[in-house]
């Protein structure tokens, strides 16, 4: 988290989960290719990634935690998995 100069990342296809806050406040992150085996995406995983413009979730993804894309101010397109079973939100 807070890797302000990280611009892109390509994760190995074997990763099945991304934990909470892993890429939180990586403010220069503009692109990421999520692994095809990804099943879970933790809370606030991409929170504050203000340069992230697009994210496509693989069909293997079953759910993601609260605030996963909170404060992603440049996010223009988010393609959800057709197999999403759970989206956790936190209502204040």
mmCIF file of N, CA, C and O in Angstrom:
data_model
loop_
_atom_site.group_PDB
_atom_site.id
_atom_site.type_symbol
_atom_site.label_atom_id
_atom_site.label_comp_id
_atom_site.label_asym_id
_atom_site.label_seq_id
_atom_site.Cartn_x
_atom_site.Cartn_y
_atom_site.Cartn_z
ATOM 1 N N UNK A 1 0.840 -1.195 0.000
ATOM 2 C CA UNK A 1 0.000 0.000 0.000
ATOM 3 C C UNK A 1 0.872 1.241 0.000
ATOM 4 O O UNK A 1 2.037 1.193 0.379
ATOM 5 N N UNK A 2 0.293 2.348 -0.445
ATOM 6 C CA UNK A 2 0.955 3.661 -0.487
ATOM 7 C C UNK A 2 2.225 3.684 -1.341
ATOM 8 O O UNK A 2 3.150 4.436 -1.044
ATOM 9 N N UNK A 3 2.273 2.867 -2.384
ATOM 10 C CA UNK A 3 3.385 2.918 -3.343
ATOM 11 C C UNK A 3 3.011 3.971 -4.378
ATOM 12 O O UNK A 3 2.435 3.651 -5.414
ATOM 13 N N UNK A 4 3.302 5.198 -4.092
ATOM 14 C CA UNK A 4 2.828 6.321 -4.897
ATOM 15 C C UNK A 4 3.374 6.345 -6.324
ATOM 16 O O UNK A 4 2.763 6.938 -7.204
ATOM 17 N N UNK A 5 4.513 5.705 -6.590
ATOM 18 C CA UNK A 5 5.062 5.731 -7.948
ATOM 19 C C UNK A 5 4.728 4.469 -8.750
ATOM 20 O O UNK A 5 5.086 4.388 -9.926
ATOM 21 N N UNK A 6 4.028 3.510 -8.165
ATOM 22 C CA UNK A 6 3.617 2.295 -8.875
ATOM 23 C C UNK A 6 2.556 2.648 -9.914
ATOM 24 O O UNK A 6 1.502 3.175 -9.578
ATOM 25 N N UNK A 7 2.838 2.358 -11.196
ATOM 26 C CA UNK A 7 1.922 2.757 -12.268
ATOM 27 C C UNK A 7 1.106 1.598 -12.816
ATOM 28 O O UNK A 7 -0.037 1.778 -13.220
ATOM 29 N N UNK A 8 1.680 0.410 -12.873
ATOM 30 C CA UNK A 8 0.948 -0.748 -13.379
ATOM 31 C C UNK A 8 1.499 -2.006 -12.733
ATOM 32 O O UNK A 8 2.633 -2.020 -12.236
ATOM 33 N N UNK A 9 0.688 -3.050 -12.770
ATOM 34 C CA UNK A 9 1.111 -4.324 -12.198
ATOM 35 C C UNK A 9 0.415 -5.452 -12.938
ATOM 36 O O UNK A 9 -0.736 -5.330 -13.335
ATOM 37 N N UNK A 10 1.152 -6.510 -13.148
ATOM 38 C CA UNK A 10 0.615 -7.712 -13.777
ATOM 39 C C UNK A 10 0.883 -8.854 -12.804
ATOM 40 O O UNK A 10 2.030 -9.250 -12.622
ATOM 41 N N UNK A 11 -0.155 -9.356 -12.180
ATOM 42 C CA UNK A 11 -0.024 -10.390 -11.162
ATOM 43 C C UNK A 11 0.014 -11.780 -11.793
ATOM 44 O O UNK A 11 -0.591 -12.009 -12.842
ATOM 45 N N UNK A 12 0.693 -12.726 -11.149
ATOM 46 C CA UNK A 12 0.723 -14.109 -11.654
ATOM 47 C C UNK A 12 -0.688 -14.700 -11.724
ATOM 48 O O UNK A 12 -1.538 -14.406 -10.884
ATOM 49 N N UNK A 13 -0.918 -15.542 -12.705
ATOM 50 C CA UNK A 13 -2.249 -16.115 -12.904
ATOM 51 C C UNK A 13 -2.670 -17.057 -11.787
ATOM 52 O O UNK A 13 -3.841 -17.379 -11.657
ATOM 53 N N UNK A 14 -1.745 -17.486 -10.953
ATOM 54 C CA UNK A 14 -2.054 -18.431 -9.879
ATOM 55 C C UNK A 14 -2.639 -17.785 -8.618
ATOM 56 O O UNK A 14 -3.122 -18.490 -7.734
ATOM 57 N N UNK A 15 -2.632 -16.481 -8.531
ATOM 58 C CA UNK A 15 -3.145 -15.795 -7.338
ATOM 59 C C UNK A 15 -4.665 -15.927 -7.272
ATOM 60 O O UNK A 15 -5.361 -15.623 -8.229
ATOM 61 N N UNK A 16 -5.172 -16.396 -6.111
ATOM 62 C CA UNK A 16 -6.612 -16.590 -5.942
ATOM 63 C C UNK A 16 -7.253 -15.531 -5.041
ATOM 64 O O UNK A 16 -8.470 -15.424 -4.979
ATOM 65 N N UNK A 17 -6.442 -14.751 -4.352
ATOM 66 C CA UNK A 17 -6.997 -13.718 -3.483
ATOM 67 C C UNK A 17 -6.075 -12.521 -3.364
ATOM 68 O O UNK A 17 -4.853 -12.658 -3.382
ATOM 69 N N UNK A 18 -6.669 -11.355 -3.261
ATOM 70 C CA UNK A 18 -5.937 -10.112 -3.000
ATOM 71 C C UNK A 18 -6.477 -9.601 -1.678
ATOM 72 O O UNK A 18 -7.680 -9.380 -1.527
ATOM 73 N N UNK A 19 -5.612 -9.444 -0.720
ATOM 74 C CA UNK A 19 -6.011 -9.069 0.629
ATOM 75 C C UNK A 19 -6.461 -7.632 0.770
ATOM 76 O O UNK A 19 -6.336 -6.814 -0.141
ATOM 77 N N UNK A 20 -6.940 -7.330 1.947
ATOM 78 C CA UNK A 20 -7.422 -5.983 2.275
ATOM 79 C C UNK A 20 -6.286 -4.968 2.197
ATOM 80 O O UNK A 20 -5.170 -5.236 2.661
ATOM 81 N N UNK A 21 -6.569 -3.835 1.593
ATOM 82 C CA UNK A 21 -5.678 -2.672 1.541
ATOM 83 C C UNK A 21 -4.343 -2.906 0.830
ATOM 84 O O UNK A 21 -3.431 -2.100 0.966
ATOM 85 N N UNK A 22 -4.212 -3.963 0.058
ATOM 86 C CA UNK A 22 -2.937 -4.294 -0.583
ATOM 87 C C UNK A 22 -2.433 -3.175 -1.491
ATOM 88 O O UNK A 22 -1.259 -2.828 -1.462
ATOM 89 N N UNK A 23 -3.295 -2.599 -2.297
ATOM 90 C CA UNK A 23 -2.902 -1.526 -3.215
ATOM 91 C C UNK A 23 -3.499 -0.181 -2.792
ATOM 92 O O UNK A 23 -3.559 0.747 -3.588
ATOM 93 N N UNK A 24 -3.923 -0.079 -1.556
ATOM 94 C CA UNK A 24 -4.554 1.141 -1.048
ATOM 95 C C UNK A 24 -3.595 2.329 -1.172
ATOM 96 O O UNK A 24 -2.417 2.247 -0.829
ATOM 97 N N UNK A 25 -4.094 3.414 -1.726
ATOM 98 C CA UNK A 25 -3.372 4.668 -1.907
ATOM 99 C C UNK A 25 -2.125 4.545 -2.791
ATOM 100 O O UNK A 25 -1.160 5.272 -2.613
ATOM 101 N N UNK A 26 -2.168 3.632 -3.752
ATOM 102 C CA UNK A 26 -1.147 3.600 -4.808
ATOM 103 C C UNK A 26 -1.660 4.596 -5.859
ATOM 104 O O UNK A 26 -2.295 4.221 -6.841
ATOM 105 N N UNK A 27 -1.415 5.838 -5.605
ATOM 106 C CA UNK A 27 -2.070 6.938 -6.321
ATOM 107 C C UNK A 27 -1.735 7.038 -7.797
ATOM 108 O O UNK A 27 -2.482 7.653 -8.558
ATOM 109 N N UNK A 28 -0.623 6.459 -8.253
ATOM 110 C CA UNK A 28 -0.258 6.500 -9.669
ATOM 111 C C UNK A 28 -0.686 5.247 -10.421
ATOM 112 O O UNK A 28 -0.521 5.183 -11.640
ATOM 113 N N UNK A 29 -1.219 4.265 -9.724
ATOM 114 C CA UNK A 29 -1.632 3.016 -10.371
ATOM 115 C C UNK A 29 -2.755 3.299 -11.355
ATOM 116 O O UNK A 29 -3.831 3.729 -10.984
ATOM 117 N N UNK A 30 -2.469 3.081 -12.634
ATOM 118 C CA UNK A 30 -3.475 3.380 -13.662
ATOM 119 C C UNK A 30 -4.020 2.114 -14.317
ATOM 120 O O UNK A 30 -5.080 2.151 -14.930
ATOM 121 N N UNK A 31 -3.291 1.002 -14.198
ATOM 122 C CA UNK A 31 -3.802 -0.232 -14.781
ATOM 123 C C UNK A 31 -3.338 -1.448 -13.992
ATOM 124 O O UNK A 31 -2.244 -1.456 -13.428
ATOM 125 N N UNK A 32 -4.203 -2.438 -13.973
ATOM 126 C CA UNK A 32 -3.880 -3.705 -13.331
ATOM 127 C C UNK A 32 -4.639 -4.798 -14.053
ATOM 128 O O UNK A 32 -5.798 -4.605 -14.437
ATOM 129 N N UNK A 33 -3.960 -5.891 -14.284
ATOM 130 C CA UNK A 33 -4.605 -7.052 -14.881
ATOM 131 C C UNK A 33 -4.806 -8.068 -13.767
ATOM 132 O O UNK A 33 -3.835 -8.583 -13.202
ATOM 133 N N UNK A 34 -6.069 -8.329 -13.440
ATOM 134 C CA UNK A 34 -6.361 -9.266 -12.367
ATOM 135 C C UNK A 34 -6.198 -10.697 -12.864
ATOM 136 O O UNK A 34 -6.561 -11.009 -14.000
ATOM 137 N N UNK A 35 -5.643 -11.573 -12.018
ATOM 138 C CA UNK A 35 -5.413 -12.964 -12.418
ATOM 139 C C UNK A 35 -6.714 -13.700 -12.744
ATOM 140 O O UNK A 35 -7.751 -13.467 -12.113
ATOM 141 N N UNK A 36 -6.645 -14.596 -13.699
ATOM 142 C CA UNK A 36 -7.835 -15.334 -14.127
ATOM 143 C C UNK A 36 -8.364 -16.288 -13.064
ATOM 144 O O UNK A 36 -9.512 -16.711 -13.126
ATOM 145 N N UNK A 37 -7.551 -16.621 -12.052
ATOM 146 C CA UNK A 37 -7.969 -17.525 -10.976
ATOM 147 C C UNK A 37 -8.477 -16.776 -9.736
ATOM 148 O O UNK A 37 -8.858 -17.397 -8.750
ATOM 149 N N UNK A 38 -8.501 -15.456 -9.784
ATOM 150 C CA UNK A 38 -8.869 -14.654 -8.618
ATOM 151 C C UNK A 38 -10.295 -14.955 -8.153
ATOM 152 O O UNK A 38 -11.238 -14.932 -8.935
ATOM 153 N N UNK A 39 -10.435 -15.248 -6.845
ATOM 154 C CA UNK A 39 -11.738 -15.577 -6.267
ATOM 155 C C UNK A 39 -12.211 -14.472 -5.329
ATOM 156 O O UNK A 39 -13.394 -14.157 -5.281
ATOM 157 N N UNK A 40 -11.294 -13.864 -4.576
ATOM 158 C CA UNK A 40 -11.679 -12.836 -3.608
ATOM 159 C C UNK A 40 -10.804 -11.592 -3.737
ATOM 160 O O UNK A 40 -9.625 -11.661 -4.060
ATOM 161 N N UNK A 41 -11.430 -10.471 -3.439
ATOM 162 C CA UNK A 41 -10.776 -9.170 -3.446
ATOM 163 C C UNK A 41 -11.121 -8.504 -2.119
ATOM 164 O O UNK A 41 -12.293 -8.286 -1.813
ATOM 165 N N UNK A 42 -10.127 -8.232 -1.309
ATOM 166 C CA UNK A 42 -10.340 -7.727 0.036
ATOM 167 C C UNK A 42 -10.855 -6.299 0.108
ATOM 168 O O UNK A 42 -10.794 -5.532 -0.854
ATOM 169 N N UNK A 43 -11.354 -5.958 1.283
ATOM 170 C CA UNK A 43 -11.848 -4.606 1.556
ATOM 171 C C UNK A 43 -10.735 -3.587 1.325
ATOM 172 O O UNK A 43 -9.576 -3.828 1.651
ATOM 173 N N UNK A 44 -11.084 -2.485 0.725
ATOM 174 C CA UNK A 44 -10.176 -1.362 0.464
ATOM 175 C C UNK A 44 -8.954 -1.753 -0.361
ATOM 176 O O UNK A 44 -7.929 -1.085 -0.325
ATOM 177 N N UNK A 45 -9.057 -2.829 -1.138
ATOM 178 C CA UNK A 45 -7.918 -3.323 -1.916
ATOM 179 C C UNK A 45 -7.323 -2.257 -2.824
ATOM 180 O O UNK A 45 -6.105 -2.164 -2.979
ATOM 181 N N UNK A 46 -8.163 -1.435 -3.440
ATOM 182 C CA UNK A 46 -7.707 -0.385 -4.351
ATOM 183 C C UNK A 46 -8.146 1.002 -3.888
ATOM 184 O O UNK A 46 -8.153 1.943 -4.678
ATOM 185 N N UNK A 47 -8.487 1.141 -2.647
ATOM 186 C CA UNK A 47 -8.951 2.435 -2.119
ATOM 187 C C UNK A 47 -7.897 3.522 -2.374
ATOM 188 O O UNK A 47 -6.710 3.339 -2.146
ATOM 189 N N UNK A 48 -8.351 4.645 -2.878
ATOM 190 C CA UNK A 48 -7.469 5.791 -3.082
ATOM 191 C C UNK A 48 -6.567 5.693 -4.292
ATOM 192 O O UNK A 48 -5.656 6.503 -4.437
ATOM 193 N N UNK A 49 -6.805 4.721 -5.160
ATOM 194 C CA UNK A 49 -6.028 4.621 -6.403
ATOM 195 C C UNK A 49 -6.642 5.600 -7.400
ATOM 196 O O UNK A 49 -7.377 5.210 -8.303
ATOM 197 N N UNK A 50 -6.333 6.853 -7.204
ATOM 198 C CA UNK A 50 -7.022 7.914 -7.939
ATOM 199 C C UNK A 50 -6.692 7.972 -9.429
ATOM 200 O O UNK A 50 -7.369 8.653 -10.180
ATOM 201 N N UNK A 51 -5.676 7.228 -9.892
ATOM 202 C CA UNK A 51 -5.343 7.203 -11.318
ATOM 203 C C UNK A 51 -5.908 5.982 -12.036
ATOM 204 O O UNK A 51 -5.814 5.890 -13.255
ATOM 205 N N UNK A 52 -6.490 5.055 -11.283
ATOM 206 C CA UNK A 52 -7.040 3.833 -11.879
ATOM 207 C C UNK A 52 -8.247 4.184 -12.731
ATOM 208 O O UNK A 52 -9.206 4.776 -12.270
ATOM 209 N N UNK A 53 -8.193 3.820 -14.020
ATOM 210 C CA UNK A 53 -9.238 4.205 -14.963
ATOM 211 C C UNK A 53 -10.192 3.066 -15.299
ATOM 212 O O UNK A 53 -11.352 3.295 -15.572
ATOM 213 N N UNK A 54 -9.695 1.839 -15.304
ATOM 214 C CA UNK A 54 -10.507 0.715 -15.747
ATOM 215 C C UNK A 54 -10.086 -0.542 -15.001
ATOM 216 O O UNK A 54 -8.893 -0.753 -14.756
ATOM 217 N N UNK A 55 -11.055 -1.363 -14.681
ATOM 218 C CA UNK A 55 -10.745 -2.653 -14.072
ATOM 219 C C UNK A 55 -11.749 -3.683 -14.571
ATOM 220 O O UNK A 55 -12.935 -3.401 -14.658
ATOM 221 N N UNK A 56 -11.228 -4.814 -14.974
ATOM 222 C CA UNK A 56 -12.063 -5.922 -15.430
ATOM 223 C C UNK A 56 -11.847 -7.092 -14.481
ATOM 224 O O UNK A 56 -10.720 -7.523 -14.275
ATOM 225 N N UNK A 57 -12.937 -7.578 -13.926
ATOM 226 C CA UNK A 57 -12.857 -8.672 -12.981
ATOM 227 C C UNK A 57 -13.035 -10.000 -13.709
ATOM 228 O O UNK A 57 -13.933 -10.134 -14.533
ATOM 229 N N UNK A 58 -12.181 -10.963 -13.400
ATOM 230 C CA UNK A 58 -12.300 -12.264 -14.060
ATOM 231 C C UNK A 58 -13.569 -12.989 -13.617
ATOM 232 O O UNK A 58 -14.099 -12.733 -12.531
ATOM 233 N N UNK A 59 -14.041 -13.891 -14.450
ATOM 234 C CA UNK A 59 -15.258 -14.634 -14.123
ATOM 235 C C UNK A 59 -15.106 -15.511 -12.884
ATOM 236 O O UNK A 59 -16.089 -15.922 -12.287
ATOM 237 N N UNK A 60 -13.883 -15.790 -12.482
ATOM 238 C CA UNK A 60 -13.647 -16.591 -11.274
ATOM 239 C C UNK A 60 -13.967 -15.822 -9.991
ATOM 240 O O UNK A 60 -14.194 -16.418 -8.945
ATOM 241 N N UNK A 61 -13.987 -14.468 -10.062
ATOM 242 C CA UNK A 61 -14.212 -13.647 -8.871
ATOM 243 C C UNK A 61 -15.615 -13.847 -8.321
ATOM 244 O O UNK A 61 -16.602 -13.720 -9.037
ATOM 245 N N UNK A 62 -15.698 -14.167 -7.024
ATOM 246 C CA UNK A 62 -16.976 -14.447 -6.375
ATOM 247 C C UNK A 62 -17.475 -13.277 -5.517
ATOM 248 O O UNK A 62 -18.649 -13.190 -5.215
ATOM 249 N N UNK A 63 -16.572 -12.390 -5.133
ATOM 250 C CA UNK A 63 -17.002 -11.258 -4.318
ATOM 251 C C UNK A 63 -15.855 -10.337 -3.963
ATOM 252 O O UNK A 63 -14.690 -10.675 -4.133
ATOM 253 N N UNK A 64 -16.240 -9.143 -3.482
ATOM 254 C CA UNK A 64 -15.222 -8.209 -3.017
ATOM 255 C C UNK A 64 -15.721 -7.428 -1.818
ATOM 256 O O UNK A 64 -16.910 -7.263 -1.603
ATOM 257 N N UNK A 65 -14.767 -6.985 -1.015
ATOM 258 C CA UNK A 65 -15.061 -6.341 0.254
ATOM 259 C C UNK A 65 -15.417 -4.872 0.149
ATOM 260 O O UNK A 65 -15.252 -4.232 -0.886
ATOM 261 N N UNK A 66 -15.876 -4.363 1.251
ATOM 262 C CA UNK A 66 -16.308 -2.980 1.374
ATOM 263 C C UNK A 66 -15.183 -2.004 1.029
ATOM 264 O O UNK A 66 -14.046 -2.176 1.444
ATOM 265 N N UNK A 67 -15.513 -1.004 0.244
ATOM 266 C CA UNK A 67 -14.559 0.051 -0.086
ATOM 267 C C UNK A 67 -13.447 -0.379 -1.016
ATOM 268 O O UNK A 67 -12.428 0.303 -1.115
ATOM 269 N N UNK A 68 -13.619 -1.489 -1.726
ATOM 270 C CA UNK A 68 -12.563 -2.001 -2.605
ATOM 271 C C UNK A 68 -12.114 -0.956 -3.625
ATOM 272 O O UNK A 68 -10.946 -0.910 -3.998
ATOM 273 N N UNK A 69 -13.036 -0.105 -4.060
ATOM 274 C CA UNK A 69 -12.717 0.916 -5.058
ATOM 275 C C UNK A 69 -13.076 2.319 -4.569
ATOM 276 O O UNK A 69 -13.232 3.236 -5.369
ATOM 277 N N UNK A 70 -13.156 2.490 -3.282
ATOM 278 C CA UNK A 70 -13.472 3.788 -2.678
ATOM 279 C C UNK A 70 -12.387 4.811 -3.045
ATOM 280 O O UNK A 70 -11.202 4.490 -3.055
ATOM 281 N N UNK A 71 -12.806 5.992 -3.389
ATOM 282 C CA UNK A 71 -11.904 7.107 -3.730
ATOM 283 C C UNK A 71 -11.084 6.844 -4.997
ATOM 284 O O UNK A 71 -10.016 7.423 -5.175
ATOM 285 N N UNK A 72 -11.570 6.003 -5.879
ATOM 286 C CA UNK A 72 -10.934 5.801 -7.193
ATOM 287 C C UNK A 72 -11.575 6.831 -8.126
ATOM 288 O O UNK A 72 -12.494 6.506 -8.883
ATOM 289 N N UNK A 73 -11.121 8.044 -8.044
ATOM 290 C CA UNK A 73 -11.769 9.179 -8.673
ATOM 291 C C UNK A 73 -11.739 9.163 -10.198
ATOM 292 O O UNK A 73 -12.571 9.796 -10.840
ATOM 293 N N UNK A 74 -10.797 8.442 -10.803
ATOM 294 C CA UNK A 74 -10.697 8.400 -12.267
ATOM 295 C C UNK A 74 -11.314 7.149 -12.867
ATOM 296 O O UNK A 74 -11.279 6.967 -14.084
ATOM 297 N N UNK A 75 -11.875 6.281 -12.033
ATOM 298 C CA UNK A 75 -12.426 5.023 -12.530
ATOM 299 C C UNK A 75 -13.603 5.294 -13.451
ATOM 300 O O UNK A 75 -14.618 5.837 -13.054
ATOM 301 N N UNK A 76 -13.419 4.940 -14.717
ATOM 302 C CA UNK A 76 -14.441 5.170 -15.745
ATOM 303 C C UNK A 76 -15.204 3.905 -16.094
ATOM 304 O O UNK A 76 -16.343 3.953 -16.517
ATOM 305 N N UNK A 77 -14.539 2.751 -15.930
ATOM 306 C CA UNK A 77 -15.171 1.499 -16.327
ATOM 307 C C UNK A 77 -14.787 0.385 -15.358
ATOM 308 O O UNK A 77 -13.610 0.173 -15.073
ATOM 309 N N UNK A 78 -15.797 -0.329 -14.897
ATOM 310 C CA UNK A 78 -15.597 -1.465 -14.012
ATOM 311 C C UNK A 78 -16.460 -2.606 -14.545
ATOM 312 O O UNK A 78 -17.682 -2.519 -14.507
ATOM 313 N N UNK A 79 -15.812 -3.629 -15.065
ATOM 314 C CA UNK A 79 -16.532 -4.775 -15.622
ATOM 315 C C UNK A 79 -16.577 -5.854 -14.548
ATOM 316 O O UNK A 79 -15.544 -6.380 -14.130
ATOM 317 N N UNK A 80 -17.799 -6.160 -14.087
ATOM 318 C CA UNK A 80 -17.969 -7.140 -13.024
ATOM 319 C C UNK A 80 -17.965 -8.560 -13.568
ATOM 320 O O UNK A 80 -18.348 -8.805 -14.700
ATOM 321 N N UNK A 81 -17.585 -9.473 -12.715
ATOM 322 C CA UNK A 81 -17.645 -10.895 -13.031
ATOM 323 C C UNK A 81 -19.100 -11.320 -13.092
ATOM 324 O O UNK A 81 -19.926 -10.860 -12.306
ATOM 325 N N UNK A 82 -19.423 -12.209 -13.999
ATOM 326 C CA UNK A 82 -20.797 -12.706 -14.066
ATOM 327 C C UNK A 82 -21.104 -13.673 -12.933
ATOM 328 O O UNK A 82 -22.249 -14.053 -12.742
ATOM 329 N N UNK A 83 -20.099 -14.036 -12.151
ATOM 330 C CA UNK A 83 -20.272 -14.990 -11.058
ATOM 331 C C UNK A 83 -20.211 -14.355 -9.668
ATOM 332 O O UNK A 83 -20.080 -15.059 -8.670
ATOM 333 N N UNK A 84 -20.300 -13.021 -9.590
ATOM 334 C CA UNK A 84 -20.275 -12.347 -8.293
ATOM 335 C C UNK A 84 -21.416 -12.848 -7.423
ATOM 336 O O UNK A 84 -22.564 -12.857 -7.834
ATOM 337 N N UNK A 85 -21.074 -13.275 -6.214
ATOM 338 C CA UNK A 85 -22.056 -13.734 -5.248
ATOM 339 C C UNK A 85 -22.231 -12.770 -4.088
ATOM 340 O O UNK A 85 -23.266 -12.718 -3.451
ATOM 341 N N UNK A 86 -21.175 -11.970 -3.818
ATOM 342 C CA UNK A 86 -21.208 -11.100 -2.649
ATOM 343 C C UNK A 86 -20.421 -9.804 -2.878
ATOM 344 O O UNK A 86 -19.266 -9.841 -3.280
ATOM 345 N N UNK A 87 -21.100 -8.693 -2.659
ATOM 346 C CA UNK A 87 -20.453 -7.386 -2.653
ATOM 347 C C UNK A 87 -20.757 -6.789 -1.291
ATOM 348 O O UNK A 87 -21.910 -6.573 -0.939
ATOM 349 N N UNK A 88 -19.722 -6.549 -0.518
ATOM 350 C CA UNK A 88 -19.904 -5.998 0.823
ATOM 351 C C UNK A 88 -19.816 -4.484 0.754
ATOM 352 O O UNK A 88 -18.862 -3.943 0.204
ATOM 353 N N UNK A 89 -20.819 -3.819 1.293
ATOM 354 C CA UNK A 89 -20.803 -2.357 1.356
ATOM 355 C C UNK A 89 -20.955 -1.929 2.796
ATOM 356 O O UNK A 89 -21.518 -2.647 3.620
ATOM 357 N N UNK A 90 -20.468 -0.760 3.092
ATOM 358 C CA UNK A 90 -20.533 -0.226 4.442
ATOM 359 C C UNK A 90 -21.337 1.064 4.376
ATOM 360 O O UNK A 90 -20.855 2.072 3.873
ATOM 361 N N UNK A 91 -22.553 1.034 4.851
ATOM 362 C CA UNK A 91 -23.399 2.219 4.864
ATOM 363 C C UNK A 91 -23.202 2.952 6.177
ATOM 364 O O UNK A 91 -23.250 2.361 7.244
ATOM 365 N N UNK A 92 -22.963 4.237 6.089
ATOM 366 C CA UNK A 92 -22.743 5.037 7.299
ATOM 367 C C UNK A 92 -23.994 5.683 7.758
ATOM 368 O O UNK A 92 -24.882 5.952 7.062
#
